[in-house]
Amino acid sequence: MIRAQQKPLVEIESLIGQAKNVLVLGCGTCTAVCLAGGEKEARTLAAALRVSAQIKGVQREVRHSLVQRQCEPEFVREVEEEALWADVIVSLACGIGCQVMNERYPERLTVPGVNTCFLGAPIEHGVFDERCQACGDCILHLTGGICPIARCAKSMLNGPCGGSQHGKCEVNPSNPCAWQLIYERLLSLNKLELISAILPAKDWRSARDGGQRRIVREDVRL
Amino acid sequence: MDRDCPEVTIFSCAYCGAVPRELALRAGLRLPASVHLIEVPCLSRVQADLILSAFEAGAQGVLLVGCEDHNCHHQGGNQRAKRRFAAMAALLEQVGIPRTRLSLWQGGLGDPRAFLAELNSFLAAIAGSPHQSQVAGGSLDQGAAETTC
C-alpha cells in the first residue's frame, strides 16, 4: 500500500494560512493503515489545529471527516457539503487523494497534510519498508520475489555490487543488501541459476522517465 | 469549585492506577472539584486525540496514571503508554501547550501517598504557586486527609 507520514503541525498551519473554515479530510484506505491519515489521525489533527488556534487567538472552525477512498471521484462526492463549507481542505490522503479533491472541488483549495513516501509493507507494527517503485515492468519472478529496483539502493538488475558487508547495504547499513536477500532466497528455492542469468538493461520508459503514465482498459470503458 | 485550583483531567488505568486513588479516597481525601478523573481499561488506550479533547474542554493539565514498569495488568500496555507519552508531549509542544502540562505517573499498588504527592506536585507546577495546590495536607494514616486547594 501507499505509505505516508503526517507533515509537522507548523507546516500544516502555514498551508492553511488565514482560512476561517478548515476541513481535515482523512482517507480510510492506505494512509489509515499506515496510521498517518485515517479517521483517528484526522480527528487528532483537527483537535490540534483547534487548540493551537485557541492559544494563538485565531478565529477558526476546524471540522474533520473521512472518505473511504479519497483517490476515487465517486467516493469524494460524499463530502460535497463539508468540502464546500470549508475555505481550505487539509487532505490526509496520499498525493492522489489530494489531487482528486482539487479536481472534484476546483473552487476550494485542498492542501496536503501528509508527505506521500513510498509503496511498502509493514514489517512490524509501526514500521514500514519500501517494497515497490511502480516501475511498470515487474521482474519479481526472476529475483526470488525480492525487488532489486525498490530495495537495492542502486536499483541494480545484475547484482550484487560488491559493496555490501555482512549482508548490509553499503549505502545505508541499516538496510539489508537486496541482492544478498535475492541470493539466499534463490538458494532456498534451488533456483540459483537465475542469479547467473544476465538481465538486459531496463527499459525505463514504463517507469517515470516517460512522464505521467496512463492505463486504458478499453474493455471496461463506458 | 475550588477557584484557585487548576482544571486537571486524570486518565487513570482501571487497575494499578485506580487502587492508590481509591485508597486515598477511602482515607478521607476529597479531590478538588477541578480535578476530573476518567478511568480507562488500560492507559495505552489514551492517545493524542483524547488528550487534546481534554485541553479543548478546558483542562490546564492532563495527568496519566498507570501501572508500574513490568507490572502491567495486561501485556505491556504501560510500556506502550510510555512510548506514546513522549510523542504526545511533542505534539502538545507543537500545538503551543508546554510539555509540563502533561505528566505520566506509573505508581505501585497500594501507594496512595505517592499518588497524592504526584498529583500535588503536578497541580503546583501548573498553578505556579505551591501553596494553592495542596490537595492532601492531612495524614493518611489517621484517615484525616484534607483539601486545601
mmCIF file of C-alpha atoms in Angstrom:
data_model
loop_
_atom_site.group_PDB
_atom_site.id
_atom_site.type_symbol
_atom_site.label_atom_id
_atom_site.label_comp_id
_atom_site.label_asym_id
_atom_site.label_seq_id
_atom_site.Cartn_x
_atom_site.Cartn_y
_atom_site.Cartn_z
ATOM 1 C CA MET A 1 0.000 0.000 0.000
ATOM 2 C CA ILE A 2 0.910 3.650 -0.220
ATOM 3 C CA ARG A 3 2.822 4.822 2.849
ATOM 4 C CA ALA A 4 2.732 8.385 4.098
ATOM 5 C CA GLN A 5 3.809 10.484 7.054
ATOM 6 C CA GLN A 6 1.927 13.410 8.506
ATOM 7 C CA LYS A 7 3.510 16.813 7.999
ATOM 8 C CA PRO A 8 4.548 18.801 11.088
ATOM 9 C CA LEU A 9 1.717 20.867 12.554
ATOM 10 C CA VAL A 10 3.533 24.136 11.923
ATOM 11 C CA GLU A 11 3.789 23.325 8.215
ATOM 12 C CA ILE A 12 0.116 22.389 8.005
ATOM 13 C CA GLU A 13 -0.799 25.651 9.730
ATOM 14 C CA SER A 14 1.263 27.609 7.229
ATOM 15 C CA LEU A 15 -0.584 25.853 4.395
ATOM 16 C CA ILE A 16 -3.920 26.778 5.952
ATOM 17 C CA GLY A 17 -2.908 30.423 6.244
ATOM 18 C CA GLN A 18 -5.721 32.719 7.324
ATOM 19 C CA ALA A 19 -8.572 30.346 6.442
ATOM 20 C CA LYS A 20 -11.506 30.540 8.842
ATOM 21 C CA ASN A 21 -13.207 27.258 7.998
ATOM 22 C CA VAL A 22 -10.940 24.254 7.722
ATOM 23 C CA LEU A 23 -11.893 20.692 6.904
ATOM 24 C CA VAL A 24 -9.423 17.941 7.801
ATOM 25 C CA LEU A 25 -10.253 15.068 5.500
ATOM 26 C CA GLY A 26 -8.905 11.617 6.287
ATOM 27 C CA CYS A 27 -8.766 8.639 3.981
ATOM 28 C CA GLY A 28 -9.951 5.218 5.107
ATOM 29 C CA THR A 29 -7.586 3.184 2.956
ATOM 30 C CA CYS A 30 -3.773 3.402 2.624
ATOM 31 C CA THR A 31 -2.981 6.326 4.916
ATOM 32 C CA ALA A 32 -5.354 4.919 7.545
ATOM 33 C CA VAL A 33 -3.449 1.632 7.521
ATOM 34 C CA CYS A 34 -0.079 3.369 7.923
ATOM 35 C CA LEU A 35 -1.525 5.476 10.758
ATOM 36 C CA ALA A 36 -0.920 8.782 9.002
ATOM 37 C CA GLY A 37 -4.326 9.880 7.796
ATOM 38 C CA GLY A 38 -7.256 7.750 8.927
ATOM 39 C CA GLU A 39 -10.248 8.789 10.988
ATOM 40 C CA LYS A 40 -8.291 8.911 14.247
ATOM 41 C CA GLU A 41 -5.468 10.964 12.741
ATOM 42 C CA ALA A 42 -7.976 13.352 11.149
ATOM 43 C CA ARG A 43 -9.755 13.769 14.495
ATOM 44 C CA THR A 44 -6.451 14.348 16.293
ATOM 45 C CA LEU A 45 -5.174 16.865 13.757
ATOM 46 C CA ALA A 46 -8.477 18.763 13.815
ATOM 47 C CA ALA A 47 -8.307 18.965 17.609
ATOM 48 C CA ALA A 48 -4.655 20.064 17.473
ATOM 49 C CA LEU A 49 -5.495 22.816 14.981
ATOM 50 C CA ARG A 50 -8.407 23.995 17.121
ATOM 51 C CA VAL A 51 -6.372 24.108 20.338
ATOM 52 C CA SER A 52 -3.496 25.826 18.552
ATOM 53 C CA ALA A 53 -5.845 28.441 17.088
ATOM 54 C CA GLN A 54 -7.377 28.957 20.533
ATOM 55 C CA ILE A 55 -3.934 29.553 22.069
ATOM 56 C CA LYS A 56 -2.932 31.961 19.293
ATOM 57 C CA GLY A 57 -6.256 33.767 19.467
ATOM 58 C CA VAL A 58 -7.139 32.900 15.867
ATOM 59 C CA GLN A 59 -10.818 32.655 14.969
ATOM 60 C CA ARG A 60 -11.042 29.358 13.159
ATOM 61 C CA GLU A 61 -13.509 26.495 12.909
ATOM 62 C CA VAL A 62 -11.976 23.131 12.190
ATOM 63 C CA ARG A 63 -14.024 20.056 11.349
ATOM 64 C CA HIS A 64 -12.927 16.619 10.330
ATOM 65 C CA SER A 65 -14.384 13.945 8.124
ATOM 66 C CA LEU A 66 -13.400 10.758 6.344
ATOM 67 C CA VAL A 67 -13.670 9.439 2.825
ATOM 68 C CA GLN A 68 -13.175 5.719 2.488
ATOM 69 C CA ARG A 69 -11.107 6.116 -0.690
ATOM 70 C CA GLN A 70 -10.054 9.673 -1.456
ATOM 71 C CA CYS A 71 -8.407 8.610 -4.723
ATOM 72 C CA GLU A 72 -11.797 7.837 -6.343
ATOM 73 C CA PRO A 73 -14.075 10.677 -7.538
ATOM 74 C CA GLU A 74 -17.194 8.663 -6.654
ATOM 75 C CA PHE A 75 -16.133 8.479 -3.023
ATOM 76 C CA VAL A 76 -15.170 12.137 -2.586
ATOM 77 C CA ARG A 77 -18.606 13.144 -3.829
ATOM 78 C CA GLU A 78 -19.917 12.052 -0.418
ATOM 79 C CA VAL A 79 -18.279 15.012 1.343
ATOM 80 C CA GLU A 80 -19.549 17.718 -1.002
ATOM 81 C CA GLU A 81 -21.397 19.675 1.674
ATOM 82 C CA GLU A 82 -18.408 19.734 4.055
ATOM 83 C CA ALA A 83 -15.956 20.454 1.245
ATOM 84 C CA LEU A 84 -17.948 23.470 0.073
ATOM 85 C CA TRP A 85 -18.275 24.722 3.655
ATOM 86 C CA ALA A 86 -14.510 24.841 4.037
ATOM 87 C CA ASP A 87 -12.185 27.624 2.901
ATOM 88 C CA VAL A 88 -9.309 25.153 2.907
ATOM 89 C CA ILE A 89 -9.345 21.366 2.967
ATOM 90 C CA VAL A 90 -6.418 19.516 4.531
ATOM 91 C CA SER A 91 -6.166 16.144 2.853
ATOM 92 C CA LEU A 92 -4.669 13.329 4.883
ATOM 93 C CA ALA A 93 -4.786 11.018 1.874
ATOM 94 C CA CYS A 94 -1.804 10.367 -0.367
ATOM 95 C CA GLY A 95 -0.949 12.804 -3.141
ATOM 96 C CA ILE A 96 -3.506 11.071 -5.331
ATOM 97 C CA GLY A 97 -6.379 11.765 -2.936
ATOM 98 C CA CYS A 98 -5.275 15.371 -2.528
ATOM 99 C CA GLN A 99 -5.280 15.854 -6.311
ATOM 100 C CA VAL A 100 -8.646 14.129 -6.769
ATOM 101 C CA MET A 101 -10.112 16.527 -4.188
ATOM 102 C CA ASN A 102 -8.654 19.506 -6.063
ATOM 103 C CA GLU A 103 -10.085 18.178 -9.338
ATOM 104 C CA ARG A 104 -13.516 17.412 -7.847
ATOM 105 C CA TYR A 105 -13.764 20.694 -5.911
ATOM 106 C CA PRO A 106 -11.787 23.214 -8.014
ATOM 107 C CA GLU A 107 -13.376 26.155 -6.190
ATOM 108 C CA ARG A 108 -11.738 25.007 -2.943
ATOM 109 C CA LEU A 109 -8.026 24.597 -2.282
ATOM 110 C CA THR A 110 -7.091 21.193 -0.920
ATOM 111 C CA VAL A 111 -3.634 21.152 0.667
ATOM 112 C CA PRO A 112 -1.600 18.082 1.591
ATOM 113 C CA GLY A 113 -1.461 17.203 5.272
ATOM 114 C CA VAL A 114 0.872 14.272 4.684
ATOM 115 C CA ASN A 115 4.006 13.545 2.705
ATOM 116 C CA THR A 116 3.433 10.553 0.459
ATOM 117 C CA CYS A 117 6.554 8.449 0.858
ATOM 118 C CA PHE A 118 6.519 5.107 -0.941
ATOM 119 C CA LEU A 119 4.744 1.858 -1.758
ATOM 120 C CA GLY A 120 5.507 -0.514 1.052
ATOM 121 C CA ALA A 121 4.561 -3.095 3.612
ATOM 122 C CA PRO A 122 4.613 -3.204 7.409
ATOM 123 C CA ILE A 123 7.493 -5.305 8.721
ATOM 124 C CA GLU A 124 6.296 -4.890 12.292
ATOM 125 C CA HIS A 125 3.657 -2.752 13.973
ATOM 126 C CA GLY A 126 4.553 0.855 13.236
ATOM 127 C CA VAL A 127 7.476 0.047 10.909
ATOM 128 C CA PHE A 128 7.007 0.231 7.144
ATOM 129 C CA ASP A 129 9.511 -0.694 4.458
ATOM 130 C CA GLU A 130 9.527 0.183 0.796
ATOM 131 C CA ARG A 131 8.769 -2.726 -1.491
ATOM 132 C CA CYS A 132 7.807 -1.357 -4.909
ATOM 133 C CA GLN A 133 8.648 1.616 -7.137
ATOM 134 C CA ALA A 134 5.812 1.002 -9.599
ATOM 135 C CA CYS A 135 8.339 0.824 -12.445
ATOM 136 C CA GLY A 136 5.799 -0.774 -14.764
ATOM 137 C CA ASP A 137 7.863 -3.848 -15.665
ATOM 138 C CA CYS A 138 7.821 -6.386 -12.853
ATOM 139 C CA ILE A 139 10.634 -8.949 -12.668
ATOM 140 C CA LEU A 140 9.922 -10.437 -9.233
ATOM 141 C CA HIS A 141 9.670 -13.918 -10.786
ATOM 142 C CA LEU A 142 13.388 -13.654 -11.692
ATOM 143 C CA THR A 143 14.610 -12.371 -8.346
ATOM 144 C CA GLY A 144 13.012 -14.696 -5.851
ATOM 145 C CA GLY A 145 10.172 -12.306 -5.098
ATOM 146 C CA ILE A 146 12.518 -9.555 -3.882
ATOM 147 C CA CYS A 147 12.529 -6.324 -5.876
ATOM 148 C CA PRO A 148 16.021 -5.032 -6.728
ATOM 149 C CA ILE A 149 14.572 -1.821 -8.166
ATOM 150 C CA ALA A 150 12.959 -0.753 -4.894
ATOM 151 C CA ARG A 151 15.197 -2.478 -2.372
ATOM 152 C CA CYS A 152 18.681 -2.089 -3.843
ATOM 153 C CA ALA A 153 19.992 1.448 -3.319
ATOM 154 C CA LYS A 154 21.456 1.330 -6.821
ATOM 155 C CA SER A 155 18.459 -0.446 -8.389
ATOM 156 C CA MET A 156 20.892 -2.934 -9.879
ATOM 157 C CA LEU A 157 19.493 -5.582 -12.164
ATOM 158 C CA ASN A 158 22.635 -7.733 -12.059
ATOM 159 C CA GLY A 159 23.840 -7.523 -8.501
ATOM 160 C CA PRO A 160 25.334 -7.607 -6.033
ATOM 161 C CA CYS A 161 27.500 -4.537 -6.454
ATOM 162 C CA GLY A 162 30.237 -5.882 -4.181
ATOM 163 C CA GLY A 163 29.994 -3.123 -1.617
ATOM 164 C CA SER A 164 27.766 -4.858 0.898
ATOM 165 C CA GLN A 165 29.209 -6.005 4.208
ATOM 166 C CA HIS A 166 27.771 -8.683 6.467
ATOM 167 C CA GLY A 167 24.634 -8.709 4.346
ATOM 168 C CA LYS A 168 24.057 -4.975 4.767
ATOM 169 C CA CYS A 169 23.877 -2.299 2.099
ATOM 170 C CA GLU A 170 26.933 -0.035 1.778
ATOM 171 C CA VAL A 171 24.730 2.980 1.052
ATOM 172 C CA ASN A 172 22.622 2.529 4.169
ATOM 173 C CA PRO A 173 23.895 -0.174 6.530
ATOM 174 C CA SER A 174 20.554 -0.312 8.338
ATOM 175 C CA ASN A 175 19.096 -1.900 5.207
ATOM 176 C CA PRO A 176 19.801 -5.464 4.139
ATOM 177 C CA CYS A 177 21.531 -5.894 0.798
ATOM 178 C CA ALA A 178 18.718 -6.722 -1.625
ATOM 179 C CA TRP A 179 20.994 -8.928 -3.708
ATOM 180 C CA GLN A 180 22.100 -10.866 -0.644
ATOM 181 C CA LEU A 181 18.424 -11.475 0.077
ATOM 182 C CA ILE A 182 17.838 -12.490 -3.538
ATOM 183 C CA TYR A 183 20.785 -14.902 -3.407
ATOM 184 C CA GLU A 184 19.551 -16.517 -0.180
ATOM 185 C CA ARG A 185 16.005 -16.773 -1.472
ATOM 186 C CA LEU A 186 17.021 -18.304 -4.795
ATOM 187 C CA LEU A 187 19.302 -20.716 -2.939
ATOM 188 C CA SER A 188 16.417 -21.859 -0.745
ATOM 189 C CA LEU A 189 14.234 -22.281 -3.848
ATOM 190 C CA ASN A 190 17.026 -24.234 -5.562
ATOM 191 C CA LYS A 191 16.945 -21.716 -8.421
ATOM 192 C CA LEU A 192 20.395 -20.184 -8.150
ATOM 193 C CA GLU A 193 20.834 -20.395 -11.924
ATOM 194 C CA LEU A 194 18.554 -17.339 -12.126
ATOM 195 C CA ILE A 195 21.152 -15.129 -10.442
ATOM 196 C CA SER A 196 23.726 -16.087 -13.099
ATOM 197 C CA ALA A 197 21.474 -15.066 -15.976
ATOM 198 C CA ILE A 198 22.294 -11.562 -17.221
ATOM 199 C CA LEU A 199 19.296 -9.280 -17.232
ATOM 200 C CA PRO A 200 19.302 -6.776 -20.106
ATOM 201 C CA ALA A 201 19.287 -3.032 -19.485
ATOM 202 C CA LYS A 202 15.926 -1.948 -18.180
ATOM 203 C CA ASP A 203 13.560 -0.024 -20.384
ATOM 204 C CA TRP A 204 12.717 2.807 -18.032
ATOM 205 C CA ARG A 205 10.033 4.235 -20.319
ATOM 206 C CA SER A 206 7.466 2.161 -18.415
ATOM 207 C CA ALA A 207 8.610 3.867 -15.214
ATOM 208 C CA ARG A 208 8.586 7.606 -14.507
ATOM 209 C CA ASP A 209 11.028 8.513 -17.279
ATOM 210 C CA GLY A 210 8.281 8.717 -19.864
ATOM 211 C CA GLY A 211 6.365 11.316 -17.879
ATOM 212 C CA GLN A 212 2.882 10.810 -16.448
ATOM 213 C CA ARG A 213 1.633 7.299 -17.102
ATOM 214 C CA ARG A 214 -1.853 6.126 -18.018
ATOM 215 C CA ILE A 215 -3.559 2.760 -18.176
ATOM 216 C CA VAL A 216 -6.518 2.421 -20.513
ATOM 217 C CA ARG A 217 -8.852 -0.541 -20.280
ATOM 218 C CA GLU A 218 -10.962 -0.292 -23.417
ATOM 219 C CA ASP A 219 -12.990 -3.339 -22.335
ATOM 220 C CA VAL A 220 -14.386 -1.581 -19.276
ATOM 221 C CA ARG A 221 -14.708 1.982 -20.587
ATOM 222 C CA LEU A 222 -18.226 3.403 -20.684
ATOM 223 C CA MET B 1 -15.465 24.537 42.620
ATOM 224 C CA ASP B 2 -12.032 25.245 44.040
ATOM 225 C CA ARG B 3 -11.418 28.532 42.331
ATOM 226 C CA ASP B 4 -7.644 28.600 42.706
ATOM 227 C CA CYS B 5 -7.125 25.007 41.709
ATOM 228 C CA PRO B 6 -6.228 24.405 38.079
ATOM 229 C CA GLU B 7 -8.529 22.309 35.922
ATOM 230 C CA VAL B 8 -6.856 18.932 35.584
ATOM 231 C CA THR B 9 -8.009 15.780 33.846
ATOM 232 C CA ILE B 10 -6.643 12.491 35.123
ATOM 233 C CA PHE B 11 -6.774 9.473 32.855
ATOM 234 C CA SER B 12 -6.297 6.538 35.169
ATOM 235 C CA CYS B 13 -5.736 2.864 34.416
ATOM 236 C CA ALA B 14 -8.621 0.880 35.926
ATOM 237 C CA TYR B 15 -6.191 -1.487 37.649
ATOM 238 C CA CYS B 16 -2.918 -0.258 39.135
ATOM 239 C CA GLY B 17 -3.773 3.376 38.607
ATOM 240 C CA ALA B 18 -7.142 3.116 40.322
ATOM 241 C CA VAL B 19 -6.008 1.377 43.506
ATOM 242 C CA PRO B 20 -3.896 4.138 45.079
ATOM 243 C CA ARG B 21 -6.526 6.671 44.146
ATOM 244 C CA GLU B 22 -9.227 4.505 45.741
ATOM 245 C CA LEU B 23 -7.152 4.086 48.898
ATOM 246 C CA ALA B 24 -6.630 7.818 49.082
ATOM 247 C CA LEU B 25 -10.356 8.452 48.753
ATOM 248 C CA ARG B 26 -11.105 5.890 51.458
ATOM 249 C CA ALA B 27 -8.670 7.669 53.711
ATOM 250 C CA GLY B 28 -10.901 10.702 53.500
ATOM 251 C CA LEU B 29 -9.294 12.687 50.738
ATOM 252 C CA ARG B 30 -11.544 14.906 48.723
ATOM 253 C CA LEU B 31 -10.186 15.682 45.311
ATOM 254 C CA PRO B 32 -10.725 19.271 44.227
ATOM 255 C CA ALA B 33 -13.780 19.683 42.019
ATOM 256 C CA SER B 34 -11.483 20.966 39.306
ATOM 257 C CA VAL B 35 -9.780 17.572 39.080
ATOM 258 C CA HIS B 36 -11.682 15.299 36.721
ATOM 259 C CA LEU B 37 -10.954 11.630 36.887
ATOM 260 C CA ILE B 38 -11.571 9.371 33.907
ATOM 261 C CA GLU B 39 -10.949 5.665 34.293
ATOM 262 C CA VAL B 40 -9.838 3.714 31.231
ATOM 263 C CA PRO B 41 -9.374 -0.059 30.852
ATOM 264 C CA CYS B 42 -5.698 0.468 30.026
ATOM 265 C CA LEU B 43 -3.582 3.614 29.860
ATOM 266 C CA SER B 44 -2.409 2.650 26.380
ATOM 267 C CA ARG B 45 -5.956 3.488 25.260
ATOM 268 C CA VAL B 46 -5.256 7.154 25.924
ATOM 269 C CA GLN B 47 -3.901 8.671 22.766
ATOM 270 C CA ALA B 48 -3.350 12.162 21.441
ATOM 271 C CA ASP B 49 -6.976 12.704 20.403
ATOM 272 C CA LEU B 50 -8.265 12.142 23.942
ATOM 273 C CA ILE B 51 -5.616 14.346 25.494
ATOM 274 C CA LEU B 52 -6.305 17.159 23.048
ATOM 275 C CA SER B 53 -10.037 16.768 23.756
ATOM 276 C CA ALA B 54 -9.331 17.315 27.449
ATOM 277 C CA PHE B 55 -7.369 20.501 26.716
ATOM 278 C CA GLU B 56 -10.079 21.616 24.319
ATOM 279 C CA ALA B 57 -12.643 21.104 27.059
ATOM 280 C CA GLY B 58 -10.698 23.470 29.308
ATOM 281 C CA ALA B 59 -8.165 21.337 31.147
ATOM 282 C CA GLN B 60 -4.966 23.147 32.090
ATOM 283 C CA GLY B 61 -3.148 19.896 32.611
ATOM 284 C CA VAL B 62 -3.547 16.192 31.953
ATOM 285 C CA LEU B 63 -2.160 13.551 34.285
ATOM 286 C CA LEU B 64 -1.827 9.972 33.099
ATOM 287 C CA VAL B 65 -1.850 7.344 35.836
ATOM 288 C CA GLY B 66 -0.923 3.761 35.031
ATOM 289 C CA CYS B 67 0.805 0.607 36.169
ATOM 290 C CA GLU B 68 4.435 0.442 37.228
ATOM 291 C CA ASP B 69 7.053 -0.790 34.797
ATOM 292 C CA HIS B 70 6.925 -4.581 34.444
ATOM 293 C CA ASN B 71 3.654 -4.721 36.365
ATOM 294 C CA CYS B 72 1.020 -4.107 33.716
ATOM 295 C CA HIS B 73 -2.333 -5.757 34.353
ATOM 296 C CA HIS B 74 -2.399 -6.563 30.645
ATOM 297 C CA GLN B 75 0.610 -7.232 28.466
ATOM 298 C CA GLY B 76 2.818 -4.180 28.271
ATOM 299 C CA GLY B 77 0.097 -1.548 27.919
ATOM 300 C CA ASN B 78 2.090 0.624 30.323
ATOM 301 C CA GLN B 79 5.135 0.390 28.047
ATOM 302 C CA ARG B 80 3.053 1.436 25.050
ATOM 303 C CA ALA B 81 1.613 4.298 27.093
ATOM 304 C CA LYS B 82 5.145 5.379 27.981
ATOM 305 C CA ARG B 83 6.246 5.405 24.348
ATOM 306 C CA ARG B 84 3.154 7.325 23.303
ATOM 307 C CA PHE B 85 3.639 9.801 26.126
ATOM 308 C CA ALA B 86 6.808 11.148 24.526
ATOM 309 C CA ALA B 87 5.092 11.554 21.152
ATOM 310 C CA MET B 88 2.052 13.179 22.748
ATOM 311 C CA ALA B 89 4.177 15.648 24.708
ATOM 312 C CA ALA B 90 5.979 16.579 21.487
ATOM 313 C CA LEU B 91 2.642 17.131 19.727
ATOM 314 C CA LEU B 92 1.408 19.332 22.576
ATOM 315 C CA GLU B 93 4.520 21.482 22.224
ATOM 316 C CA GLN B 94 3.805 21.916 18.534
ATOM 317 C CA VAL B 95 0.280 22.968 19.446
ATOM 318 C CA GLY B 96 1.645 25.502 21.941
ATOM 319 C CA ILE B 97 0.980 23.683 25.222
ATOM 320 C CA PRO B 98 4.109 23.343 27.414
ATOM 321 C CA ARG B 99 5.320 19.782 27.984
ATOM 322 C CA THR B 100 4.879 20.284 31.718
ATOM 323 C CA ARG B 101 1.106 20.336 31.253
ATOM 324 C CA LEU B 102 1.162 16.618 30.526
ATOM 325 C CA SER B 103 2.523 14.176 33.058
ATOM 326 C CA LEU B 104 2.781 10.424 33.364
ATOM 327 C CA TRP B 105 2.838 8.674 36.715
ATOM 328 C CA GLN B 106 3.325 4.948 36.937
ATOM 329 C CA GLY B 107 2.671 4.039 40.527
ATOM 330 C CA GLY B 108 2.592 0.955 42.645
ATOM 331 C CA LEU B 109 -0.461 -0.775 44.014
ATOM 332 C CA GLY B 110 -1.389 0.377 47.471
ATOM 333 C CA ASP B 111 0.674 3.552 47.337
ATOM 334 C CA PRO B 112 -1.765 6.412 47.847
ATOM 335 C CA ARG B 113 0.960 8.676 49.233
ATOM 336 C CA ALA B 114 2.939 8.581 46.029
ATOM 337 C CA PHE B 115 -0.215 9.223 44.023
ATOM 338 C CA LEU B 116 -1.101 12.227 46.135
ATOM 339 C CA ALA B 117 2.446 13.544 46.021
ATOM 340 C CA GLU B 118 2.425 13.316 42.260
ATOM 341 C CA LEU B 119 -0.967 14.996 41.999
ATOM 342 C CA ASN B 120 0.149 17.763 44.339
ATOM 343 C CA SER B 121 3.354 18.465 42.505
ATOM 344 C CA PHE B 122 1.522 18.404 39.179
ATOM 345 C CA LEU B 123 -1.092 20.863 40.416
ATOM 346 C CA ALA B 124 1.669 23.027 41.871
ATOM 347 C CA ALA B 125 3.605 23.014 38.625
ATOM 348 C CA ILE B 126 0.523 24.138 36.717
ATOM 349 C CA ALA B 127 -0.663 26.683 39.252
ATOM 350 C CA GLY B 128 2.840 28.043 39.592
ATOM 351 C CA SER B 129 2.425 28.518 43.334
ATOM 352 C CA PRO B 130 2.685 25.511 45.621
ATOM 353 C CA HIS B 131 0.534 26.907 48.402
ATOM 354 C CA GLN B 132 -2.529 26.946 46.153
ATOM 355 C CA SER B 133 -2.363 23.364 45.172
ATOM 356 C CA GLN B 134 -2.103 21.096 48.146
ATOM 357 C CA VAL B 135 -4.895 18.565 47.822
ATOM 358 C CA ALA B 136 -3.914 16.368 50.761
ATOM 359 C CA GLY B 137 -2.294 18.041 53.691
ATOM 360 C CA GLY B 138 -3.527 15.600 56.361
ATOM 361 C CA SER B 139 -2.304 12.212 57.453
ATOM 362 C CA LEU B 140 -3.464 9.236 55.508
ATOM 363 C CA ASP B 141 -2.607 7.013 58.473
ATOM 364 C CA GLN B 142 -5.203 8.789 60.570
ATOM 365 C CA GLY B 143 -7.713 8.986 57.761
ATOM 366 C CA ALA B 144 -7.725 12.727 58.140
ATOM 367 C CA ALA B 145 -6.562 13.967 54.764
ATOM 368 C CA GLU B 146 -7.801 17.397 53.968
ATOM 369 C CA THR B 147 -8.145 19.537 50.929
ATOM 370 C CA THR B 148 -6.605 22.949 50.941
ATOM 371 C CA CYS B 149 -6.618 23.557 47.216
#
